[in-house]
Short mmCIF file of C-alpha atoms in Angstrom, two decimals:
data_model
loop_
_atom_site.label_atom_id
_atom_site.label_comp_id
_atom_site.label_asym_id
_atom_site.label_seq_id
_atom_site.Cartn_x
_atom_site.Cartn_y
_atom_site.Cartn_z
CA MET A 1 -6.05 29.02 24.38
CA HIS A 2 -4.11 28.25 21.32
CA SER A 3 -5.90 26.16 18.64
CA ARG A 4 -4.44 23.59 16.90
CA PRO A 5 -3.42 24.36 13.33
CA THR A 6 -5.41 23.01 10.40
CA ILE A 7 -3.64 20.96 8.28
CA LYS A 8 -4.88 21.00 4.97
CA SER A 9 -6.36 17.88 3.00
CA LEU A 10 -4.60 16.30 -0.39
CA THR A 11 -6.06 15.54 -3.81
CA PHE A 12 -6.18 12.20 -5.22
CA ASP A 13 -6.64 12.01 -9.25
CA GLY A 14 -6.07 8.17 -9.22
CA GLN A 15 -2.82 8.63 -11.12
CA THR A 16 -0.92 8.18 -7.23
CA SER A 17 -1.18 5.19 -4.85
CA TRP A 18 -4.79 4.82 -3.43
CA THR A 19 -3.06 2.99 -0.19
CA VAL A 20 -0.71 5.91 0.45
CA PHE A 21 -3.21 8.97 0.14
CA LYS A 22 -5.49 7.13 1.94
CA THR A 23 -2.54 6.67 4.79
CA GLN A 24 -1.93 10.68 4.23
CA PHE A 25 -5.74 11.65 4.32
CA ASP A 26 -6.54 9.42 7.84
CA ILE A 27 -3.63 11.15 9.27
CA VAL A 28 -4.86 14.64 8.19
CA SER A 29 -8.25 13.68 9.45
CA SER A 30 -7.21 12.57 12.84
CA THR A 31 -5.24 15.53 13.40
CA ASN A 32 -7.83 17.65 12.60
CA GLY A 33 -10.55 16.20 14.30
CA TRP A 34 -12.88 15.44 11.64
CA THR A 35 -15.89 13.58 12.00
CA ASP A 36 -16.96 10.82 9.84
CA PHE A 37 -19.63 13.31 8.17
CA VAL A 38 -16.64 16.05 7.63
CA LYS A 39 -14.36 13.54 6.37
CA ALA A 40 -16.67 12.00 3.65
CA SER A 41 -16.74 16.01 2.62
CA GLN A 42 -13.14 16.52 2.82
CA LEU A 43 -12.41 13.14 0.86
CA VAL A 44 -15.20 13.79 -2.00
CA ALA A 45 -13.59 17.37 -2.35
CA SER A 46 -10.09 16.08 -2.51
CA LEU A 47 -11.26 14.06 -5.82
CA ARG A 48 -9.76 15.16 -8.84
CA GLY A 49 -9.82 13.75 -12.70
CA SER A 50 -11.28 10.15 -12.70
CA ALA A 51 -10.96 9.38 -9.07
CA ALA A 52 -13.98 12.06 -9.42
CA GLU A 53 -15.83 9.96 -11.97
CA VAL A 54 -15.94 7.24 -9.01
CA LEU A 55 -18.51 9.53 -7.69
CA GLN A 56 -21.13 9.06 -10.49
CA GLY A 57 -21.77 5.53 -9.61
CA ILE A 58 -22.55 6.26 -5.69
CA PRO A 59 -26.34 6.80 -5.09
CA ALA A 60 -27.09 10.70 -3.97
CA ASP A 61 -28.05 9.79 -0.85
CA LYS A 62 -24.70 8.21 -0.04
CA LEU A 63 -21.85 10.50 -0.95
CA THR A 64 -22.04 11.85 2.40
CA ASP A 65 -20.98 8.38 3.79
CA LEU A 66 -17.57 7.68 4.13
CA THR A 67 -17.63 3.97 4.02
CA THR A 68 -19.34 4.11 0.83
CA ILE A 69 -17.15 6.61 -0.45
CA GLU A 70 -14.13 4.53 0.77
CA LYS A 71 -15.20 1.31 -0.67
CA ALA A 72 -15.89 2.50 -4.35
CA LEU A 73 -12.39 4.24 -4.25
CA GLU A 74 -10.70 1.03 -3.29
CA SER A 75 -12.44 -0.91 -5.40
CA ARG A 76 -11.29 1.20 -8.57
CA TYR A 77 -7.70 2.29 -7.25
CA GLY A 78 -6.89 -0.23 -4.23
CA ASP A 79 -4.22 -2.57 -4.37
CA SER A 80 -6.28 -5.53 -2.98
CA HIS A 81 -6.93 -7.28 -6.54
CA LEU A 82 -3.12 -7.30 -7.08
CA THR A 83 -1.94 -9.71 -4.12
CA GLN A 84 -2.17 -12.87 -6.33
CA PHE A 85 0.16 -11.19 -8.46
CA TYR A 86 2.59 -10.34 -6.25
CA ARG A 87 2.51 -13.47 -4.72
CA ILE A 88 3.02 -14.94 -7.85
CA GLU A 89 5.83 -12.58 -8.91
CA LEU A 90 7.41 -13.66 -5.68
CA LYS A 91 7.28 -17.00 -5.95
CA THR A 92 8.68 -16.80 -9.50
CA ARG A 93 11.10 -14.54 -8.14
CA ARG A 94 15.47 -15.14 -9.41
CA GLN A 95 18.01 -12.96 -8.56
CA LYS A 96 19.04 -11.31 -11.76
CA PRO A 97 22.80 -11.18 -13.46
CA GLY A 98 24.63 -8.38 -12.02
CA GLU A 99 22.18 -7.56 -9.11
CA SER A 100 23.50 -7.44 -5.79
CA LEU A 101 22.08 -9.40 -2.74
CA GLN A 102 21.25 -6.06 -1.46
CA GLU A 103 18.93 -5.38 -4.31
CA LEU A 104 17.56 -8.76 -4.39
CA ALA A 105 16.38 -8.46 -0.53
CA ALA A 106 15.02 -4.99 -1.32
CA ASP A 107 12.68 -6.59 -3.64
CA VAL A 108 12.18 -9.61 -2.01
CA GLU A 109 10.87 -7.26 1.04
CA ARG A 110 9.05 -5.23 -1.12
CA LEU A 111 7.48 -8.00 -2.94
CA ILE A 112 6.01 -9.31 0.63
CA SER A 113 4.69 -6.33 2.09
CA LEU A 114 2.67 -5.79 -1.42
CA ALA A 115 1.73 -9.50 -1.47
CA TYR A 116 0.77 -10.01 2.56
CA ALA A 117 -0.09 -6.73 3.14
CA GLU A 118 -2.78 -7.94 5.49
CA CYS A 119 -0.05 -9.51 7.86
CA PRO A 120 1.70 -8.28 11.22
CA GLN A 121 5.37 -6.66 10.34
CA ASP A 122 6.89 -9.35 12.04
CA VAL A 123 4.95 -12.01 10.03
CA ARG A 124 6.11 -10.48 6.88
CA ASP A 125 9.67 -10.03 8.13
CA SER A 126 9.78 -13.97 8.45
CA LEU A 127 8.71 -14.75 5.12
CA ALA A 128 11.22 -12.44 3.58
CA ALA A 129 13.89 -14.28 5.31
CA GLN A 130 12.47 -17.41 4.18
CA TYR A 131 12.00 -16.28 0.60
CA PHE A 132 15.16 -14.48 0.34
CA VAL A 133 17.11 -18.00 1.53
CA ASP A 134 14.95 -19.90 -1.14
CA VAL A 135 15.31 -17.84 -4.03
CA PRO A 136 17.87 -19.14 -6.57
CA SER A 137 20.44 -17.06 -7.02
CA TYR A 138 22.91 -16.28 -10.27
CA PRO A 139 25.21 -17.81 -10.05
CA PRO A 140 23.86 -21.01 -7.81
CA SER A 141 25.78 -19.75 -4.32
CA GLU A 142 25.72 -21.15 -0.65
CA THR A 143 27.20 -17.90 0.08
CA LYS A 144 23.63 -16.18 0.56
CA LYS A 145 22.43 -18.90 2.75
CA ARG A 146 25.37 -18.81 4.82
CA ASN A 147 25.44 -14.63 4.91
CA PHE A 148 21.23 -14.76 6.08
CA GLN A 149 22.34 -17.50 9.05
CA GLN A 150 25.41 -15.57 10.43
CA GLY A 151 23.11 -12.34 9.95
#
């Protein structure tokens, strides 16, 4: 019987996206079959620099509690507090001079995924389509609406 190869955990220093790290960490922990206790231990061991300093705010008896550790890291490094910022940025987004429709569409999709991360993909796609049609273009043009309706 062959054992599965163990996938090494990553490190998190607070300089990269917490959401991306958390996704990777969840995949590694699932692949390795870790219990919540092992996940908590591995998560603590993966922290470096300012991210490791978050542990100082957690009571000693909770340093092996996965939920407590994740909540502390989410509170410090998560994107949820930026949701309103992204929604405002999306609402005020205009096509810039020299910006192609493809570039505009890509940025609208990026902002939608950040502003409405909690929504299912089909809802985000629908929102992106509506925002893309509604974004004022430079110069003003009906081409964008016609292209979108034909596509």
